[in-house]
Coordinates of C-alpha atoms and ligand atoms in Angstrom, one line a residue:
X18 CA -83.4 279.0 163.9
X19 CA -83.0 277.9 167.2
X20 CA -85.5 278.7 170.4
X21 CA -84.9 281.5 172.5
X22 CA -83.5 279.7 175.6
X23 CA -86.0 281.3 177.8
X24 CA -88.7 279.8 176.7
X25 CA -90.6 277.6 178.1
X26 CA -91.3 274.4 175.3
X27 CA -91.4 271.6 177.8
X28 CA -95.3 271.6 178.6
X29 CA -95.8 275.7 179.4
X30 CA -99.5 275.5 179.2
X31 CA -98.9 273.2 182.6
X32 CA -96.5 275.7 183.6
X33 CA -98.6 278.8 183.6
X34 CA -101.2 276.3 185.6
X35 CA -98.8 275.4 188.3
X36 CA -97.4 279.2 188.0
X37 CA -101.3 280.3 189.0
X38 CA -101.6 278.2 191.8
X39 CA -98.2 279.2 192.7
X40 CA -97.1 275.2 192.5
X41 CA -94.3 275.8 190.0
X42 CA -91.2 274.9 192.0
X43 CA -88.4 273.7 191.3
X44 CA -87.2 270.9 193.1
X45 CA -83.1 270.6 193.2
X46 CA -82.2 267.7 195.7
X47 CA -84.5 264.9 197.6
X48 CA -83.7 262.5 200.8
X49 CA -86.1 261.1 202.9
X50 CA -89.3 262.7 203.0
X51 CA -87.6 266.2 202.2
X52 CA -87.6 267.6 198.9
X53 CA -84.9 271.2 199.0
X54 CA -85.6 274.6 196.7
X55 CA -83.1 276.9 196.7
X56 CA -84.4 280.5 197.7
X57 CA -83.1 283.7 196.4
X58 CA -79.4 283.5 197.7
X59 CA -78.9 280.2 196.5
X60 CA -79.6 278.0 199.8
X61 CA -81.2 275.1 200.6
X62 CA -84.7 275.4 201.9
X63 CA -86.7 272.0 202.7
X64 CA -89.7 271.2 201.9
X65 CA -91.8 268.3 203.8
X66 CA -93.4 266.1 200.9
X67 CA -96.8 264.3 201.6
X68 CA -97.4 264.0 197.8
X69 CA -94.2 261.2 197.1
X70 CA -94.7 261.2 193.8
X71 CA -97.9 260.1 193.5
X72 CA -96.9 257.3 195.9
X73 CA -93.9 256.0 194.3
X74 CA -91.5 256.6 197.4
X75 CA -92.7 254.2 200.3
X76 CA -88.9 253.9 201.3
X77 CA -88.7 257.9 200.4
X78 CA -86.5 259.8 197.8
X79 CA -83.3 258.5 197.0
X80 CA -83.2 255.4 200.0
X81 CA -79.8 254.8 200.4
X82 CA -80.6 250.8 200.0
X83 CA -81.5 251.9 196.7
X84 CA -78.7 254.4 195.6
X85 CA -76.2 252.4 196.8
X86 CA -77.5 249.3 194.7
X87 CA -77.6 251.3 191.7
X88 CA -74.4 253.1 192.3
X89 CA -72.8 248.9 192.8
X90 CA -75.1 248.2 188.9
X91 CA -73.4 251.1 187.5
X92 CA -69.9 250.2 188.9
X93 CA -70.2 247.1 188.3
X94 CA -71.1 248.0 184.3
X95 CA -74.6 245.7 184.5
X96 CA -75.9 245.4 181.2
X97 CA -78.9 247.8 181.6
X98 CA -80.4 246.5 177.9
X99 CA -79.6 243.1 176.6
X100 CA -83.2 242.2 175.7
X101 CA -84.0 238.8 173.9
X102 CA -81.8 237.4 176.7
X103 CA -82.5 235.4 179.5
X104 CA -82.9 237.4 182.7
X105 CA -83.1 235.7 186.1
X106 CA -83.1 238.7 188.1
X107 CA -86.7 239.3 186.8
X108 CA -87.4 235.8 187.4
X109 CA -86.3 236.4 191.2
X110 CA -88.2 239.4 191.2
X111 CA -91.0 237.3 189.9
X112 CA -90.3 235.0 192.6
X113 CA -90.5 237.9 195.5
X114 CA -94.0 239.0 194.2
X115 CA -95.4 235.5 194.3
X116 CA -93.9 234.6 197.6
X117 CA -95.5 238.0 199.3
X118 CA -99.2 236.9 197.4
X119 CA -98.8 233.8 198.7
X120 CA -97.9 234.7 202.0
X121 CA -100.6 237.2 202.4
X122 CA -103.9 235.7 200.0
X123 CA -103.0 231.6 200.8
X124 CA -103.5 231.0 197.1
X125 CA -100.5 228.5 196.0
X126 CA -101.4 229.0 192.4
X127 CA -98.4 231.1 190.8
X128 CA -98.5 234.3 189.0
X129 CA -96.6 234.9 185.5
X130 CA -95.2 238.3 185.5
X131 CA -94.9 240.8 182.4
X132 CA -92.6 243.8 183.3
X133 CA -93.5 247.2 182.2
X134 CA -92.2 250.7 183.1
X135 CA -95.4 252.5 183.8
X136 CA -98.7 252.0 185.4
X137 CA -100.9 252.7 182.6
X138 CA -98.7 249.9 180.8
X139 CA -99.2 247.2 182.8
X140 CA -102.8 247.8 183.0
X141 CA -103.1 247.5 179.4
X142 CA -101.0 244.8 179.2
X143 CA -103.2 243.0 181.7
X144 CA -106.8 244.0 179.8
X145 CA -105.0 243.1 176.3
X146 CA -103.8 239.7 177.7
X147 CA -107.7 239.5 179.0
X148 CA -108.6 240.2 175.5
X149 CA -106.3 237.4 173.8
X150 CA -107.9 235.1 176.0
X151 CA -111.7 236.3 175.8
X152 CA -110.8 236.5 171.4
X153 CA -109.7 232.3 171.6
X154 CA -112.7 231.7 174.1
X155 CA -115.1 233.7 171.3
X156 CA -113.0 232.1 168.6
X157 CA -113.7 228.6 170.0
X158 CA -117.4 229.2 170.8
X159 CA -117.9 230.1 167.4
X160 CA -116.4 226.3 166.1
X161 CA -118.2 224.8 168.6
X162 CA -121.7 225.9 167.5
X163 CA -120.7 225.9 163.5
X164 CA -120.0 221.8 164.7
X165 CA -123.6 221.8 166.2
X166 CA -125.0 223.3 163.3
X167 CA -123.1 221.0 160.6
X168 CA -124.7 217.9 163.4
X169 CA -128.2 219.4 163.5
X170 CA -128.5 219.4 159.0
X171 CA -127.1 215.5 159.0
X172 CA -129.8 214.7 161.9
X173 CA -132.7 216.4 159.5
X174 CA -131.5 214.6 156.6
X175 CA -132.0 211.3 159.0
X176 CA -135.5 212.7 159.9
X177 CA -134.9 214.5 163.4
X178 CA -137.7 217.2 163.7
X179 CA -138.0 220.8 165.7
X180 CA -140.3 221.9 168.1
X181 CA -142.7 224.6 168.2
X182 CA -140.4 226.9 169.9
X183 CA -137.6 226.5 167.1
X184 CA -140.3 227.0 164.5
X185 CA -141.3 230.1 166.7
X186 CA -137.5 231.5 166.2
X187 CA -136.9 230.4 162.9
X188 CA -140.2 232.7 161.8
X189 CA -141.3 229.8 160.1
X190 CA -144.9 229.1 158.4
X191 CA -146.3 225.8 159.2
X192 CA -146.4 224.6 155.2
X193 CA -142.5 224.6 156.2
X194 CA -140.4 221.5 155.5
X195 CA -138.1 220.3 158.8
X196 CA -135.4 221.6 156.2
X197 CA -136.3 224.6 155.4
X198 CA -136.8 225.7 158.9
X199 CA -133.4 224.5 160.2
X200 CA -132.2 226.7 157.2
X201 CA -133.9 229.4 158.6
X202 CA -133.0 229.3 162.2
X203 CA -130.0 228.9 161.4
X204 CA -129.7 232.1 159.7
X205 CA -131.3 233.6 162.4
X206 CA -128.8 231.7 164.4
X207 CA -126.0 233.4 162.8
X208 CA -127.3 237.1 162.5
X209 CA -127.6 236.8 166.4
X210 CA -124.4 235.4 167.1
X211 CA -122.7 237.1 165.3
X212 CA -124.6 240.6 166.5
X213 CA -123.6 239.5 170.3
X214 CA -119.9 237.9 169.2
X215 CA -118.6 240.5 167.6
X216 CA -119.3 243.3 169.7
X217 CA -116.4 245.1 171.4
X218 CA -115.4 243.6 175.1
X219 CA -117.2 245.1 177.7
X220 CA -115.6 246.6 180.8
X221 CA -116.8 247.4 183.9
X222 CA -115.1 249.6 186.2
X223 CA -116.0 251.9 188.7
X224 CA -116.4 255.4 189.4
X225 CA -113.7 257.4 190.8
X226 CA -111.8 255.0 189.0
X227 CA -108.3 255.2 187.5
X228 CA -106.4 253.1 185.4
X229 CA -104.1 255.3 183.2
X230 CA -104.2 257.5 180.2
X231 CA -102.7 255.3 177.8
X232 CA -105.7 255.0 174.4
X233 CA -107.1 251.8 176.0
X234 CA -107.0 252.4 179.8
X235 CA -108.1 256.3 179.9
X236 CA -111.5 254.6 178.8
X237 CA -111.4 252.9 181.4
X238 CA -110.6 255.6 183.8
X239 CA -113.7 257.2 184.9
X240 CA -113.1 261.0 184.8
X241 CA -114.9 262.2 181.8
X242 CA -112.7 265.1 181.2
X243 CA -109.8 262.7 180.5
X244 CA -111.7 260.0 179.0
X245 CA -114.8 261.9 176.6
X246 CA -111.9 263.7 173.6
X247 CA -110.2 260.3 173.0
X248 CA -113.5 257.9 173.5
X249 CA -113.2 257.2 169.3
X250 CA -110.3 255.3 170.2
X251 CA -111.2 252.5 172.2
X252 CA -113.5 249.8 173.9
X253 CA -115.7 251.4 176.4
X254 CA -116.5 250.7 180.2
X255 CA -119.7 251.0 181.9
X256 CA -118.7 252.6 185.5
X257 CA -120.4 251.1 188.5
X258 CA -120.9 253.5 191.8
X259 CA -118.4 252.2 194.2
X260 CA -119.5 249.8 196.7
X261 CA -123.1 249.4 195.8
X262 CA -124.0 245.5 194.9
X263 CA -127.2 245.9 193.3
X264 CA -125.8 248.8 191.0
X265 CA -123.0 245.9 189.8
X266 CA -125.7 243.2 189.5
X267 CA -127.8 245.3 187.4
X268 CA -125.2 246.7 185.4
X269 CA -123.9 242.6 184.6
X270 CA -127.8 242.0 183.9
X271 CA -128.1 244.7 181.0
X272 CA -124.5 243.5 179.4
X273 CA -124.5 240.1 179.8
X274 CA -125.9 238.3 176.3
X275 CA -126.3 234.8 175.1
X276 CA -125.6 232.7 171.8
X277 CA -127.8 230.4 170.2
X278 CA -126.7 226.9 169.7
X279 CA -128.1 223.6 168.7
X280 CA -128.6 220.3 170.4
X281 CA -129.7 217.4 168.8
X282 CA -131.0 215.0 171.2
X283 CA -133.6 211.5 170.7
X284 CA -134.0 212.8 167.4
X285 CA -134.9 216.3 168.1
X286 CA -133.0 219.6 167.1
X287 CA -133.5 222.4 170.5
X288 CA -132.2 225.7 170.0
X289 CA -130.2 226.3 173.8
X290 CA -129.1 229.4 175.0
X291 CA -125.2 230.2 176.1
X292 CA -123.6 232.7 177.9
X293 CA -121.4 234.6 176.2
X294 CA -117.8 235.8 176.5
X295 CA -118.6 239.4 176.4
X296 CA -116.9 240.4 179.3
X297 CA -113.3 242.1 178.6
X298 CA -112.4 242.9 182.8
X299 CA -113.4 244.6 185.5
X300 CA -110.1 246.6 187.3
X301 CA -110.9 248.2 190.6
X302 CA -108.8 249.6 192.7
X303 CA -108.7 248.4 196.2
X304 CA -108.4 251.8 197.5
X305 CA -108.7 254.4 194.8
X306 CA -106.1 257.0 194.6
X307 CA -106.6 259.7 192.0
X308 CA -110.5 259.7 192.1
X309 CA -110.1 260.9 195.9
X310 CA -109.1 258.3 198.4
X311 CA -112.4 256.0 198.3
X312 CA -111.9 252.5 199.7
X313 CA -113.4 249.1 198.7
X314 CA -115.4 247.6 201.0
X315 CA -115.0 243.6 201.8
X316 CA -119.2 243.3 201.3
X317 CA -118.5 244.8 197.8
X318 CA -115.3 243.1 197.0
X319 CA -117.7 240.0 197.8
X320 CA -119.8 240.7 195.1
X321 CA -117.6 241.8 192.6
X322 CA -115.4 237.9 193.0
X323 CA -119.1 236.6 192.7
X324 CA -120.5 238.3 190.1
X325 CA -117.1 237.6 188.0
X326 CA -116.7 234.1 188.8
X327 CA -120.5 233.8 187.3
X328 CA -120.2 235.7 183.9
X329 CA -116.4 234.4 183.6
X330 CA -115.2 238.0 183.9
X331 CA -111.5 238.2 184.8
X332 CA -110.6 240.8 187.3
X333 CA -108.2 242.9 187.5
X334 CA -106.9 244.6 190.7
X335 CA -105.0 247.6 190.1
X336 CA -102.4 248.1 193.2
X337 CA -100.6 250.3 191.2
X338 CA -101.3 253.0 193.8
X339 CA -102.7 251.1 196.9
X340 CA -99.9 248.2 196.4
X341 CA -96.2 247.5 197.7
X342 CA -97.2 247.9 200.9
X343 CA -98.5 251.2 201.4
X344 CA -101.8 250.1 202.6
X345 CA -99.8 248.0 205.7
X346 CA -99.6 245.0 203.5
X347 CA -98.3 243.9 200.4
X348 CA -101.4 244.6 198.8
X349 CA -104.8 246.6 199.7
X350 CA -107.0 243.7 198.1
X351 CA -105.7 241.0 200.5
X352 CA -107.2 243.1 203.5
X353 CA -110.9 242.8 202.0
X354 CA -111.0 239.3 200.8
X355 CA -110.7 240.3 197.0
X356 CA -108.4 238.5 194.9
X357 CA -107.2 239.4 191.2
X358 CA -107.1 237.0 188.5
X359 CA -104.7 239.7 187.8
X360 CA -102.5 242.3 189.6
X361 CA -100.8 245.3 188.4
X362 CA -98.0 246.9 190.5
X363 CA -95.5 249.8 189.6
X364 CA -95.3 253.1 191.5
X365 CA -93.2 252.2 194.5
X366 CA -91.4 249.0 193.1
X367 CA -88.9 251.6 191.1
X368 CA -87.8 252.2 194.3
X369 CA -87.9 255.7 194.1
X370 CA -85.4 255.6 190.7
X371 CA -86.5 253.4 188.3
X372 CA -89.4 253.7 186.7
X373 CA -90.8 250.3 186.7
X374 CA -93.9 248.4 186.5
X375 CA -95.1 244.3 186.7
X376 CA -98.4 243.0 185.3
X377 CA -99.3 239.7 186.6
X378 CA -101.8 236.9 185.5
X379 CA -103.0 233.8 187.4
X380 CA -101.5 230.4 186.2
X381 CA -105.1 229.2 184.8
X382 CA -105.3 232.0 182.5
X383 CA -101.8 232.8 181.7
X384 CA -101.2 232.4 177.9
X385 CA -97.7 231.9 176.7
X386 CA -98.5 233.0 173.2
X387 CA -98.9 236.1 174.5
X388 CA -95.1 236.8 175.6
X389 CA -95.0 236.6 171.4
X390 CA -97.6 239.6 170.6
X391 CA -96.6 241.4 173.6
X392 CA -92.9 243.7 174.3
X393 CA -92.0 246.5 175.4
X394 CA -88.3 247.6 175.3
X395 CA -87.1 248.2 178.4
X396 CA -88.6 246.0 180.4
X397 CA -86.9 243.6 182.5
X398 CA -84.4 246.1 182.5
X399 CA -80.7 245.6 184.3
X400 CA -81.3 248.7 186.9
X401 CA -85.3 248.5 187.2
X402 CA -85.2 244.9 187.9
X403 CA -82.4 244.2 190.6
X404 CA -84.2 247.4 192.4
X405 CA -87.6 245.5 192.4
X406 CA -85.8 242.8 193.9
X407 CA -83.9 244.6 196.5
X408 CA -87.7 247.0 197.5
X409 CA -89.3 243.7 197.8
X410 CA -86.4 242.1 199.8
X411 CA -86.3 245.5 201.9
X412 CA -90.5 245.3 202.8
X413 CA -90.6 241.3 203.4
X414 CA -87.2 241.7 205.7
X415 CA -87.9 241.3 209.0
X416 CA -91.4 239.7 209.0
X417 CA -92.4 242.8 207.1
X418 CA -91.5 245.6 209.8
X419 CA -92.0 247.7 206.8
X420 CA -95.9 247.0 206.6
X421 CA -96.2 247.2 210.5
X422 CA -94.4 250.9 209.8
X423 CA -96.7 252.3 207.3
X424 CA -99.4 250.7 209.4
X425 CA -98.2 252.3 212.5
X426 CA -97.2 256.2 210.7
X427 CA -100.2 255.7 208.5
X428 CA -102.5 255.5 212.2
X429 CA -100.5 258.0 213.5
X430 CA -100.9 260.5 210.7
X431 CA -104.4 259.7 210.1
X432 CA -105.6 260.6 213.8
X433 CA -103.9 264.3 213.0
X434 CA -106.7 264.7 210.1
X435 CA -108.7 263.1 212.3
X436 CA -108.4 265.9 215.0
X437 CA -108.1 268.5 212.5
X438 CA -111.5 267.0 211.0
X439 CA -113.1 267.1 214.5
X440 CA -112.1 271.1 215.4
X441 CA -113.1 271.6 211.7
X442 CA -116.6 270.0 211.0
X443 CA -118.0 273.3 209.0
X444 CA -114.5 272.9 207.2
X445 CA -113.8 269.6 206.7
X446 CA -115.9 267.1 204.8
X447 CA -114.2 264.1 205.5
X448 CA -110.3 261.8 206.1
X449 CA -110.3 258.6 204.5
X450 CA -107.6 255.8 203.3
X451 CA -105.9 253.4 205.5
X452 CA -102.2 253.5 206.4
X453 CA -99.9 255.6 204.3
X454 CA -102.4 256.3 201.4
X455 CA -104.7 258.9 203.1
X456 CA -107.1 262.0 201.7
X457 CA -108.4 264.8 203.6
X458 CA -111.5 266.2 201.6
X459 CA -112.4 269.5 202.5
X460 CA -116.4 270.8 201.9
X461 CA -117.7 272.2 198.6
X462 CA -117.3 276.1 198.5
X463 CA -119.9 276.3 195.9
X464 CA -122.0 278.4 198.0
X465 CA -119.5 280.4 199.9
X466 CA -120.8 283.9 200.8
X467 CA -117.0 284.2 199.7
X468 CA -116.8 285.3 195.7
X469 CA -113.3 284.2 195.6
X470 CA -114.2 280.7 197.0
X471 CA -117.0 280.4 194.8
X472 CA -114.7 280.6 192.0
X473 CA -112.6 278.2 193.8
X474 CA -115.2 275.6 193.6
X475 CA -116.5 276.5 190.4
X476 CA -113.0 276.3 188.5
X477 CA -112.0 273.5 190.3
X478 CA -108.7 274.2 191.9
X479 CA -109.8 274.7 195.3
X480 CA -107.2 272.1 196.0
X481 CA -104.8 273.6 194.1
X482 CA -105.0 276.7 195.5
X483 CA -104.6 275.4 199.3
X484 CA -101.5 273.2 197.9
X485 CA -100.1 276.3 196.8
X486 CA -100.6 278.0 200.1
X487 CA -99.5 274.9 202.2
X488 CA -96.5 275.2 200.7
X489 CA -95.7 278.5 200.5
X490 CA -96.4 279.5 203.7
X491 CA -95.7 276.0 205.8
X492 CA -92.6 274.5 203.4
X493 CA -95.4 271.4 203.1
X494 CA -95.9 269.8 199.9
X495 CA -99.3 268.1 199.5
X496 CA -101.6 267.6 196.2
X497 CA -105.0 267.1 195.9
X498 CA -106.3 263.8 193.7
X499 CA -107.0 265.5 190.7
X500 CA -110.7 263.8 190.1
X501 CA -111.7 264.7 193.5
X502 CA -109.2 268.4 193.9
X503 CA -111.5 269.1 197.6
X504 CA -109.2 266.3 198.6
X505 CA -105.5 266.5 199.4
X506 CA -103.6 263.0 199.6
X507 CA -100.7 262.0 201.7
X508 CA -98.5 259.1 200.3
X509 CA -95.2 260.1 202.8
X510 CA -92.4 256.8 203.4
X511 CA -92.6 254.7 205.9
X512 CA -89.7 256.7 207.3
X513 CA -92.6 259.9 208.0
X514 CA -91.3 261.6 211.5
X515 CA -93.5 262.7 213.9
X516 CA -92.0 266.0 213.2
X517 CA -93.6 265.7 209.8
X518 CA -96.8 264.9 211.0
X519 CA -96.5 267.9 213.6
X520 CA -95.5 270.4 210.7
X521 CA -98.4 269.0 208.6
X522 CA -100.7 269.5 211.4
X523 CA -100.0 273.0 211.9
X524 CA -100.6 274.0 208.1
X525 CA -103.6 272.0 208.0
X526 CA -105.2 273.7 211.0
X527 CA -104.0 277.1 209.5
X528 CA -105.8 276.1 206.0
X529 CA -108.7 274.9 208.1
X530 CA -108.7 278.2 209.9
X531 CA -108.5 280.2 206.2
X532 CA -111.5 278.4 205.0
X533 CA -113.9 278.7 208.3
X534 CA -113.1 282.5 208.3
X535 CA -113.3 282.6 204.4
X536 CA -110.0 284.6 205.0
X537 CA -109.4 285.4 201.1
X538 CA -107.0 287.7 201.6
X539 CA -104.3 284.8 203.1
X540 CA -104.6 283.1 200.0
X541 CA -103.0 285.4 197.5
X542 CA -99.5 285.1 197.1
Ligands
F0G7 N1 -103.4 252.8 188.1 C1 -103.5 253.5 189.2 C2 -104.3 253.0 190.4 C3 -102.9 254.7 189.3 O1 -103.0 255.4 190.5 C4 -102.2 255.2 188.2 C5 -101.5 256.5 188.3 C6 -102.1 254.4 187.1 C7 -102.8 253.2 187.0 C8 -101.3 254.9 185.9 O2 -100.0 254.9 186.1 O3 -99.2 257.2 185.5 O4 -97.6 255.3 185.7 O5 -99.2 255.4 183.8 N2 -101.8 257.4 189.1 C9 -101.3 258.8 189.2 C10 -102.0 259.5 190.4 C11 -101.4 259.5 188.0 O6 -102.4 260.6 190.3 O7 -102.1 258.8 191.4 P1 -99.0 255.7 185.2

């Protein structure tokens, strides 16, 4: 039997959500910053998109320098999939990404690249290639101190003796031979490495945080909602509050854990202690998108490349939101001193089409075994891969007018939430996000003298609601960052008008206005 063809079996619990908020467009053409529905008579009626999908479109939807490449690929009959192959347009586009880090962080040391198609992808392929490396550093520990141990039983046979202290941690009664209390320490040796070495990684990340949905990176991912159903699955992170040193230093105190090894020296056996590798990652997000526009700051990034370098933590900046030049540079992290022993990228280097991703690892930890455990089928792809080229070729050209654009629009739009923020106070909590990666957070309705925004806050779709309305009444698209839905984010191309910003304005005073009047009545559709 086949479906009736009215209904709805492509995710309709989502649809009746969107429906509620009045969010369930449909969207039938895109250009620019403009996405077109088609109203009742069957004509175009634009829409002025903020929320560019999810900040994939810095050069907007469909850019011609993009649609005309593909077209040329398609004409041309590219092979899209000839995996197994060798690919030098990925190596070029490998090229781009290292000459823009290199331009922007000095380091000279290259970056390997793993290509991906989604975000979540490349941030698990960055905290599994972690893992590989963290398993051979455990793997190798544990030769090491099975070597001491074999050293420390032929020095006792030769007469070497142990302290106090090792008879102390071996439990051992003084009537004890030298023999008999190596055999017990090491014992107790083993139970304790083995408690400490074969624990799962541990993470830290922060919260606010997001890294994906994927198994492994919705655990790291700070919203509970998302994360709590599925948290059988996977290793777990501890989340650090953003920006708050101590709170990172203390967390890395209560995980970090040490081995017991021997040492044989001038005839003596000593039981030292050694840090562990018990440290999967820790991913941060320069600028956090989803969890509600929250920036890094350099005097936390600080502490974060300390406290890593110390415990031998790799970490992972996730610019899958905040990078290809959305920020006004190639990457958010470069602007407050932090740099990644790995970087993740996707979003915006599809170009707008292609959905495309890049994970990239430092050449001191980069582990060519790795490219043997580690696929993914259409990677490296004949159409995702020639656009990453051309979006990188199109931001660098020019001495990177493109980063001095979204620097320039981002100012400009962010001084219109700015002013809305100042003739707003009672209304507006707060604007955040630096160039074209900005969030406007309106104040908790919790306590409304308003039922209707009570129930706002208490369902949590305030944000939904006002997107709904925004575009309804004003033709603007916006979306709040669903961790954080009293925010609304704006990820517009570096091709945003000043008309856009004027039409934005407008609807965002008129929400403004709805909220200080508690004007419930404007709000229903
Ligand atoms: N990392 C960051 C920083 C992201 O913003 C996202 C997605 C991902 C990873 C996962 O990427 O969806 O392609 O697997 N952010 C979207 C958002 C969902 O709301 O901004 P994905």
């Amino acid at each position: 039997m086949s479906p009736t063809p009215e209904r709805e079996l492509a995710e309709p619990y989502m649809r009746t959500m969107l429906a509620s908020a009045g969010l369930d467009v449909e969207y039938v053409r895109a250009e620019g910053d403009t996405l077109y529905r088609l109203d009742d008579q069957g004509r175009e009626v634009p829409v002025t998109d903020f929320a560019g999908g999810y900040g994939s479109l810095i050069l907007g939807h469909n850019p011609p320098e993009i649609t005309d490449l593909v077209r040329e690929l398609l004409d041309r009959q590219v092979p899209v999939y000839a995996q197994t192959a060798h690919h030098p347009v990925a190596n070029r586009a490998a090229q781009l990404l290292n000459a823009a880090i290199t331009r922007e962080t000095g380091s000279v040391e290259p970056y390997f690249a793993f290509f991906a198609s989604t975000g979540a992808e490349a941030v698990e392929a960055a905290v599994k290639h972690a893992e590989f490396d963290r398993a051979r550093k455990v793997a190798a520990l544990r030769t090491e101190i099975a070597e001491h141990v074999d050293l420390a039983g032929s020095a006792i046979a030769e007469g070497a003796t142990l302290g106090a202290a090792e008879r102390e941690r071996a439990g051992a009664a003084p009537s004890h031979t030298a023999e008999q209390v190596l055999s017990a320490l090491v014992e107790r040796l083993r139970r304790h490495n083995e408690q400490v070495l074969s624990r799962p990684p541990a993470y830290l990340s922060l919260e606010g945080s997001f890294h994906g949905k994927l198994v492994g990176s919705v655990q790291l991912t700070h919203n509970h909602g998302f994360r709590e159903p599925f948290a059988a699955m996977a290793a777990q992170a501890r989340f650090v509050p953003l920006n708050q040193p101590d709170a990172l230093t203390k967390a890395v105190d209560e995980l970090r854990a040490w081995v017991w090894d021997l040492e044989v020296e001038d005839g003596a056996i000593r039981v030292v202690e050694r840090l562990a590798p018990v440290f999967g990652a820790f991913l941060l997000e320069p600028i956090q998108g989803e969890g509600g526009i929250r920036e890094v700051t350099r005097e936390f990034a600080e502490r974060v490349q300390d406290t890593c370098a110390e415990i031998g933590c790799p970490i992972i900046v996730d610019e899958v939101q905040s990078g290809m030049g959305r920020t006004g540079s190639f990457l958010a992290s470069s602007s407050i001193g932090l740099r990644g022993d790995y970087y993740t990228l996707s979003k915006s280097l599809g170009g707008g089409i292609a959905k495309s991703s890049v994970m990239l690892v430092r050449e001191e930890l980069y582990r060519g075994e790795f490219e043997m455990l580690h696929s993914s089928t259409f990677a490296k792809d004949g159409i995702s891969t020639p656009i990453a080229v051309r979006v990188l070729e199109t931001l660098e050209a020019e001495d990177g007018a493109a980063y001095r654009r979204a620097a320039e629009r981002g100012e400009r739009l962010k001084s219109v939430l700015e002013s809305v923020r100042a003739d707003f106070p009672d209304v507006v909590e707060d604007v955040r996000g630096r160039g074209l990666m900005l969030g406007l957070e309106f104040r908790d309705t919790s306590e409304s003298p308003s039922e209707v925004f009570r129930f706002l806050a208490e369902a949590d779709i305030l944000g939904y609601v006002l997107s709904g309305y925004l575009l309804r009444t004003h033709g603007v698209r916006v979306l709040p960052t669903a961790s954080a839905v009293n925010t609304l984010r704006f990820a517009p191309s570096i091709g945003l008008t000043d008309e856009a910003i004027g039409q934005l304005e407008t609807a965002l005073r008129d929400v403004a206005r709805i909220l200080r009047d508690r004007d419930e009545q404007a709000l229903t559709p």
